[in-house]
XYZ file of C-alpha atoms in Angstrom:
504
model
C -8.149 -1.633 -35.704
C -4.884 -0.996 -33.908
C -6.269 1.890 -31.880
C -9.392 -0.122 -31.038
C -7.261 -3.047 -29.828
C -5.204 -0.655 -27.706
C -8.376 0.835 -26.190
C -9.719 -2.631 -25.323
C -6.478 -3.705 -23.629
C -6.181 -0.453 -21.655
C -9.837 -0.728 -20.595
C -9.237 -4.302 -19.426
C -6.301 -3.175 -17.287
C -8.204 -0.156 -15.911
C -11.197 -2.326 -14.977
C -9.152 -4.013 -12.239
C -9.529 -7.529 -13.642
C -5.781 -8.090 -13.833
C -5.078 -6.394 -10.497
C -2.695 -3.634 -9.495
C -0.476 -3.535 -6.425
C 2.191 -1.323 -4.971
C 5.058 -3.786 -5.213
C 5.265 -7.401 -6.439
C 4.810 -9.824 -3.594
C 8.163 -11.215 -2.502
C 7.874 -14.134 -0.125
C 9.620 -13.666 3.167
C 11.499 -16.470 4.906
C 9.087 -16.311 7.811
C 5.343 -16.252 8.392
C 4.089 -14.053 11.209
C 0.931 -13.775 13.295
C 0.195 -10.844 15.601
C -2.622 -10.741 18.132
C -3.376 -7.716 20.261
C -5.567 -7.987 23.350
C -7.129 -5.136 25.358
C -4.796 -3.293 27.688
C -5.012 -4.764 31.157
C -5.718 -8.323 30.011
C -4.417 -10.761 32.646
C -1.045 -12.280 31.831
C -2.529 -15.789 32.046
C -4.978 -14.968 29.252
C -2.225 -13.483 27.082
C -0.163 -16.648 27.541
C -3.192 -18.789 26.650
C -3.665 -16.875 23.388
C 0.037 -17.266 22.610
C -0.279 -21.003 23.187
C -3.275 -21.219 20.837
C -1.470 -19.463 18.004
C 1.831 -21.294 18.477
C 0.061 -24.678 18.676
C -1.692 -23.904 15.387
C 1.698 -22.978 13.878
C 3.224 -26.254 15.059
C 0.332 -28.200 13.535
C 0.728 -26.423 10.188
C 4.455 -27.164 10.137
C 3.876 -30.836 10.973
C 1.334 -31.252 8.181
C 3.261 -29.142 5.654
C 6.605 -30.910 5.666
C 8.146 -30.683 9.125
C 11.862 -29.910 9.019
C 11.789 -29.378 5.268
C 9.351 -26.512 5.792
C 10.405 -24.815 9.035
C 13.456 -24.402 11.220
C 11.475 -23.393 14.301
C 8.603 -21.418 15.838
C 9.338 -18.339 17.948
C 6.825 -16.729 20.325
C 7.162 -13.296 21.907
C 4.789 -11.718 24.444
C 4.866 -7.967 25.125
C 2.283 -6.939 27.733
C -0.983 -7.302 25.781
C 0.507 -8.262 22.391
C 1.449 -11.719 21.114
C 3.741 -12.233 18.131
C 4.442 -15.713 16.762
C 6.846 -16.326 13.873
C 7.439 -19.460 11.814
C 10.986 -19.458 10.460
C 10.963 -21.226 7.091
C 13.620 -23.010 5.111
C 15.041 -21.628 1.863
C 12.579 -20.872 -0.912
C 14.050 -23.620 -3.076
C 13.723 -26.176 -0.252
C 10.323 -25.619 1.350
C 7.505 -27.622 -0.261
C 4.865 -24.869 -0.023
C 5.036 -21.091 -0.323
C 5.014 -18.653 2.561
C 1.579 -17.361 1.562
C 0.200 -20.917 1.616
C 1.700 -21.446 5.082
C 0.042 -18.241 6.262
C -3.312 -19.243 4.772
C -3.243 -22.659 6.461
C -2.158 -21.073 9.729
C -5.084 -18.654 9.625
C -7.518 -21.532 9.077
C -5.933 -23.649 11.821
C -6.047 -20.918 14.485
C -9.313 -20.929 16.491
C -11.253 -17.644 16.812
C -10.022 -15.373 19.619
C -13.115 -13.485 20.707
C -11.472 -11.013 23.073
C -8.657 -10.003 20.695
C -8.782 -6.513 19.254
C -7.281 -7.907 16.063
C -5.392 -10.969 14.827
C -3.279 -10.457 11.706
C -1.280 -12.951 9.654
C 1.465 -11.811 7.265
C 3.709 -13.516 4.732
C 5.400 -10.365 3.408
C 6.207 -8.446 6.586
C 8.829 -5.740 6.155
C 10.217 -4.185 3.004
C 8.353 -2.230 0.323
C 4.715 -3.096 -0.087
C 4.411 -4.558 3.422
C 1.640 -3.929 5.910
C -2.139 -4.266 5.466
C -3.353 -4.483 1.882
C -5.935 -1.728 2.402
C -6.137 1.116 4.900
C -8.997 3.625 5.129
C -8.608 6.557 7.504
C -11.783 7.990 9.033
C -11.922 11.433 10.607
C -14.505 13.116 12.850
C -14.512 15.646 15.669
C -16.618 13.430 17.953
C -14.696 10.422 19.255
C -17.886 8.454 20.007
C -19.132 8.906 16.426
C -15.720 7.957 15.096
C -15.762 4.753 17.148
C -19.185 3.769 15.803
C -18.221 4.604 12.204
C -15.001 2.588 12.345
C -16.851 -0.421 13.742
C -19.473 -0.150 10.991
C -16.805 0.099 8.278
C -14.891 -2.854 9.712
C -18.086 -4.929 9.618
C -18.644 -3.961 5.968
C -15.085 -4.935 5.015
C -15.429 -8.279 6.768
C -18.318 -9.140 4.406
C -15.947 -9.275 1.417
C -14.820 -12.899 0.917
C -11.290 -11.827 -0.053
C -10.781 -9.595 3.016
C -9.441 -10.985 6.293
C -7.732 -9.785 9.482
C -9.902 -6.646 9.686
C -8.951 -4.120 12.372
C -11.353 -1.284 13.243
C -8.434 0.806 14.522
C -9.842 1.524 17.967
C -7.763 0.069 20.782
C -9.295 0.638 24.179
C -6.713 1.301 26.851
C -6.840 0.684 30.579
C -9.957 1.293 32.643
C -10.094 4.715 34.218
C -12.406 6.947 36.246
C -13.330 10.345 34.836
C -13.985 12.792 37.703
C -16.224 15.846 37.215
C -16.479 18.448 39.980
C -20.061 18.954 41.223
C -21.689 22.149 42.496
C -21.555 20.709 46.009
C -17.776 20.576 45.761
C -17.538 24.114 44.454
C -19.665 25.376 47.343
C -17.082 23.902 49.732
C -14.273 25.758 47.958
C -12.852 22.741 46.134
C -11.414 22.896 42.615
C -10.786 20.166 40.067
C -7.072 20.519 40.764
C -7.623 19.917 44.499
C -9.533 16.709 43.862
C -7.034 15.425 41.254
C -4.083 16.103 43.546
C -5.621 14.322 46.530
C -6.773 11.305 44.511
C -3.315 10.950 42.968
C -1.615 11.222 46.350
C -3.955 8.632 47.895
C -3.515 5.910 45.263
C -0.243 6.702 43.470
C 1.556 8.537 46.245
C 2.923 11.971 47.093
C 6.664 12.540 47.143
C 7.802 13.772 50.567
C 11.531 13.169 50.537
C 14.475 12.620 48.203
C 17.628 11.125 49.670
C 20.999 10.528 48.035
C 22.486 7.083 48.545
C 25.825 6.905 46.815
C 25.193 7.429 43.097
C 21.459 6.736 43.428
C 18.643 9.045 44.452
C 15.876 7.494 46.544
C 12.382 8.999 46.490
C 10.061 8.449 49.448
C 6.334 8.317 48.543
C 3.408 8.437 50.993
C -0.003 6.927 50.089
C -2.896 5.030 51.631
C -2.319 1.588 53.093
C -2.774 -1.241 50.588
C -5.990 -2.505 52.190
C -7.574 0.949 51.601
C -6.712 1.197 47.878
C -7.271 -2.308 46.517
C -11.007 -2.248 45.731
C -12.933 -0.152 43.216
C -15.206 0.978 46.046
C -12.229 2.568 47.787
C -12.321 5.309 45.143
C -15.888 6.370 45.844
C -15.398 6.350 49.607
C -12.129 8.264 49.541
C -12.257 11.228 51.904
C -11.407 14.607 50.357
C -10.085 17.401 52.569
C -11.812 20.763 52.048
C -10.139 24.185 52.453
C -11.993 24.485 55.774
C -10.165 21.385 57.076
C -13.197 19.058 57.022
C -13.411 15.741 55.115
C -16.162 14.667 52.701
C -16.541 11.503 50.556
C -15.349 11.856 46.962
C -18.700 10.786 45.462
C -20.459 13.723 47.154
C -18.259 16.414 45.582
C -17.452 14.818 42.204
C -19.210 12.680 39.607
C -17.318 9.423 38.989
C -17.718 8.106 35.437
C -16.011 4.782 34.545
C -14.335 4.835 31.128
C -11.308 3.788 29.090
C -8.044 5.502 28.269
C -6.847 5.408 24.648
C -3.478 3.821 23.888
C -2.790 6.452 21.243
C -4.518 9.522 19.853
C -4.089 10.386 16.166
C -5.085 13.709 14.653
C -4.986 15.194 11.180
C -5.753 18.894 10.703
C -7.039 19.067 14.265
C -9.542 16.202 13.818
C -9.383 12.811 15.497
C -8.597 10.021 13.048
C -8.666 6.241 13.117
C -7.445 3.792 10.481
C -9.511 0.763 9.506
C -7.327 -1.846 7.823
C -7.411 -5.385 6.518
C -5.609 -7.916 4.347
C -6.795 -8.915 0.883
C -6.036 -12.257 -0.747
C -4.602 -11.887 -3.337
C -3.283 -8.422 -2.534
C -3.624 -7.329 -6.190
C -7.425 -7.309 -5.723
C -7.242 -4.615 -3.036
C -7.992 -1.968 -5.657
C -11.294 -3.647 -6.555
C -12.296 -3.845 -2.896
C -11.424 -0.188 -2.328
C -13.314 0.872 -5.462
C -16.402 -1.047 -4.365
C -16.264 0.399 -0.837
C -15.832 3.937 -2.187
C -18.737 3.568 -4.598
C -21.260 1.837 -2.332
C -20.360 1.804 1.360
C -18.493 5.006 2.231
C -21.149 7.411 0.813
C -23.810 5.651 2.887
C -21.515 5.737 5.922
C -21.132 9.508 5.546
C -24.920 9.855 5.457
C -25.303 7.758 8.603
C -22.599 9.732 10.422
C -22.760 13.415 9.364
C -19.421 15.178 9.455
C -17.450 12.005 8.750
C -14.632 12.210 6.197
C -12.239 9.574 4.886
C -9.016 9.154 2.956
C -7.005 6.231 1.615
C -3.758 5.690 3.473
C -1.160 2.944 3.781
C -0.404 1.139 0.537
C -3.057 3.125 -1.337
C -1.441 6.435 -0.349
C 2.020 5.146 -1.306
C 0.652 3.947 -4.626
C -1.040 7.285 -5.277
C 2.159 9.209 -4.577
C 4.264 6.834 -6.675
C 1.923 7.015 -9.674
C 1.827 10.807 -9.427
C 5.619 11.161 -9.411
C 6.100 8.549 -12.135
C 3.416 10.208 -14.278
C 5.203 13.550 -14.084
C 8.506 11.893 -14.925
C 6.896 10.076 -17.866
C 5.556 13.320 -19.312
C 8.985 14.952 -18.998
C 10.569 11.938 -20.700
C 8.069 12.150 -23.587
C 8.765 15.869 -23.992
C 12.510 15.187 -24.085
C 12.089 12.385 -26.649
C 9.947 14.635 -28.835
C 12.530 17.428 -28.685
C 15.408 15.103 -29.542
C 13.476 13.769 -32.540
C 12.173 17.112 -33.776
C 15.647 18.667 -34.086
C 17.156 16.164 -36.588
C 13.866 15.642 -38.451
C 13.227 19.371 -38.781
C 9.522 18.616 -38.436
C 6.811 18.909 -35.794
C 4.759 16.001 -37.177
C 7.237 13.229 -37.877
C 8.365 12.925 -34.224
C 4.722 12.216 -33.366
C 4.700 9.427 -36.001
C 7.757 7.866 -34.398
C 6.327 8.231 -30.876
C 3.073 6.631 -32.001
C 4.699 3.291 -31.127
C 4.943 4.131 -27.409
C 1.269 3.399 -26.533
C 1.582 0.034 -28.268
C 4.548 -0.733 -26.051
C 2.120 -0.318 -23.120
C -0.245 -2.618 -25.053
C 2.467 -5.283 -25.149
C 3.395 -4.808 -21.485
C -0.198 -5.461 -20.385
C -0.564 -8.493 -22.664
C 2.741 -9.833 -21.341
C 1.573 -9.570 -17.730
C -1.635 -11.407 -18.611
C 0.241 -14.177 -20.452
C 2.764 -14.639 -17.627
C 0.145 -14.496 -14.877
C 1.427 -11.362 -13.143
C -0.549 -8.387 -11.918
C 0.545 -4.836 -12.689
C 2.608 -2.986 -10.099
C 4.732 0.120 -9.676
C 7.708 -1.922 -10.918
C 5.714 -2.668 -14.080
C 5.064 1.041 -14.592
C 8.787 1.728 -14.226
C 9.382 -0.818 -16.983
C 6.803 0.921 -19.187
C 8.604 4.249 -18.725
C 11.918 2.631 -19.632
C 10.198 1.003 -22.606
C 9.103 4.367 -24.014
C 12.713 5.171 -24.894
C 13.286 1.777 -26.511
C 10.283 1.224 -28.770
C 10.885 4.474 -30.702
C 14.063 3.021 -32.179
C 12.298 0.818 -34.733
C 9.956 3.589 -35.861
C 12.863 6.017 -36.018
C 14.836 3.729 -38.329
C 11.841 3.249 -40.627
C 10.812 6.920 -40.867
C 14.417 8.069 -41.309
C 14.963 5.694 -44.223
C 11.655 6.768 -45.807
C 12.817 10.399 -45.633
C 16.045 9.424 -47.358
C 14.121 7.697 -50.141
C 11.894 10.737 -50.596
C 14.977 12.922 -50.867
C 15.997 10.741 -53.824
C 12.673 11.398 -55.531
C 10.406 8.555 -54.370
C 6.756 9.258 -53.661
C 5.611 8.944 -50.036
C 4.041 5.549 -50.751
C 7.114 4.208 -52.520
C 9.391 5.592 -49.812
C 7.584 3.950 -46.903
C 7.190 0.637 -48.776
C 10.908 0.509 -49.561
C 11.666 1.494 -45.966
C 9.563 -1.349 -44.541
C 11.205 -3.899 -46.829
C 14.770 -2.675 -46.363
C 14.587 -2.067 -42.595
C 12.603 -5.182 -41.714
C 15.667 -7.301 -40.888
C 17.501 -4.801 -38.615
C 14.216 -3.974 -36.854
C 13.447 -7.630 -36.160
C 17.026 -8.384 -35.111
C 16.975 -5.476 -32.660
C 13.632 -6.563 -31.212
C 14.441 -10.258 -30.917
C 17.862 -9.629 -29.402
C 16.321 -7.307 -26.795
C 13.612 -9.823 -25.913
C 16.139 -12.662 -25.906
C 18.371 -10.793 -23.484
C 15.447 -10.304 -21.096
C 14.040 -13.820 -21.536
C 16.119 -15.444 -18.742
C 14.728 -12.928 -16.259
C 11.178 -13.161 -17.606
C 11.046 -16.939 -17.353
C 12.955 -17.193 -14.060
C 11.073 -19.457 -11.648
C 12.816 -18.410 -8.423
C 10.401 -16.994 -5.876
C 12.883 -14.319 -4.859
C 13.159 -13.057 -8.457
C 9.497 -12.082 -8.653
C 10.355 -8.556 -7.558
C 12.141 -7.652 -10.825
C 10.301 -9.900 -13.287
C 7.414 -7.414 -13.929
C 9.878 -4.782 -15.171
C 11.472 -7.313 -17.537
C 8.006 -8.333 -18.780
C 7.098 -4.705 -19.490
C 10.241 -4.077 -21.530
C 10.488 -7.488 -23.238
C 6.876 -8.051 -24.258
C 6.369 -4.332 -24.816
C 9.036 -4.069 -27.515
C 7.973 -7.427 -28.995
C 4.341 -6.441 -29.496
C 5.138 -2.835 -30.358
C 7.473 -3.899 -33.165
C 4.956 -6.284 -34.730
C 2.274 -3.598 -34.675
C 4.633 -0.792 -35.656
C 5.632 -2.517 -38.888
C 1.999 -2.142 -39.958
C 0.725 0.975 -38.207
C 3.648 3.361 -38.634
C 3.512 3.126 -42.478
C -0.258 3.684 -42.292
C 0.155 6.738 -40.077
C 2.961 8.012 -42.300
C 0.640 7.882 -45.336
C -2.276 9.398 -43.399
C -0.143 12.386 -42.453
C 1.043 12.785 -46.055
C -2.552 12.612 -47.351
C -3.617 15.313 -44.878
C -0.706 17.516 -45.846
C -1.532 17.005 -49.541
C -5.196 17.913 -48.999
C -4.217 21.026 -47.077
C -1.709 22.001 -49.748
C 1.350 21.723 -47.489
C 3.151 19.046 -49.469
C 6.405 20.109 -50.976
C 8.718 18.268 -53.330
C 11.724 17.209 -51.305
C 14.968 18.816 -52.241
C 17.453 16.638 -54.127
C 20.329 15.979 -51.747
C 23.927 15.968 -52.737
C 25.610 12.549 -53.018
C 27.780 13.409 -50.013
C 24.754 14.315 -47.919
C 22.657 11.189 -48.588
C 23.862 7.644 -48.384
C 21.214 5.000 -48.968
C 22.347 1.445 -48.292
């Protein structure tokens, strides 16, 4: 029954119903909105977007408590990016949480059609910050990668809990791609000749450097402004050939309008792009990722052959943290087993004592469910710390049973006497440990939420593990003795000397 209950609880946690996140959400003292527009967007349009977002922030503050909620709204414009921050009052003073402010702000802000992405955050900075989910796509063909990222972003936007989706592609400034034609080659022109002359005509060619005091002045020569203001001036630009004649640019080169990329990311020589989004609540990001991996990404790879993906951002940090903690947990278990095997002089009895550790995990999960918290890396750290605590009760019980057997009791009599005699110290140890952690577990401060999951893991873990251990450890002790008896390994314990054994 105990093992079945443990399996059910572990399956419930693994199913994603209680959620799992990298770090517990700690509310910041500010809510932030970031909007990024295409490179080259007129400054008037950027200011209009900033006004829309800041006006929505002001409306949220007015409806949410005014001065009791916020100390001010700050807007910053950097070329094509707008960042608006609502500075909030202390957590104990403001009437609503930062996440609620962010949610209302998102609903109040009108859609911005020309924005590449608009993202709202209530936990910016610190561990666990950034988008709740990030999926990195990789492909050798940039055009295919662009289409795949747009398709994935559209799929993520269909999830009701996902918002602020960014397809990762940020088109840069408009540019002309020039390709040398055969006509140009026949005239003796090279791609370098054309690039040099186009650059000199529109950007300028340096002809002189002059020192003026501590400053160096560069003199640039280029076409007059009225000959380089229109797009048509590019096609009609005259290119000088090696023979000294002039020909229009569009007769010696193909002019293809395009866009420059703000940044180029590569992994293992392949172009990559990261599709990201926020999930509310963030603990459900694992369910969204699991659903996308099972249903959407395989179909996306079929639609775009050669496409590969990986989980980055919080998912990558979580994967690395779980891997390192798992290795540390195994080393800790091996050390505990060694430290128990030496005094017991047995390979089996340490396993009986350590049998309580999984039920500590049982209690940690139940505690998170009862307190309304999702599991996190901090919770796992508490579980690892718990593994060294819950063995104490089992150790006391098995050690006393061994002492009773050394005095001549049968295994059944020894474990029964041990449970009765050690019940009070076991319960006192458990209740005192839980009582010491209770102030942290039941703390209502919003800023304390970061450490509460660890206290829940240790406190509820030892509480549940003790209650179950008082029943299951004696059962396991007798099961092991029955197996040893059937296999003929049982031996009558040696009678200890009075100085060697002291039974209270």
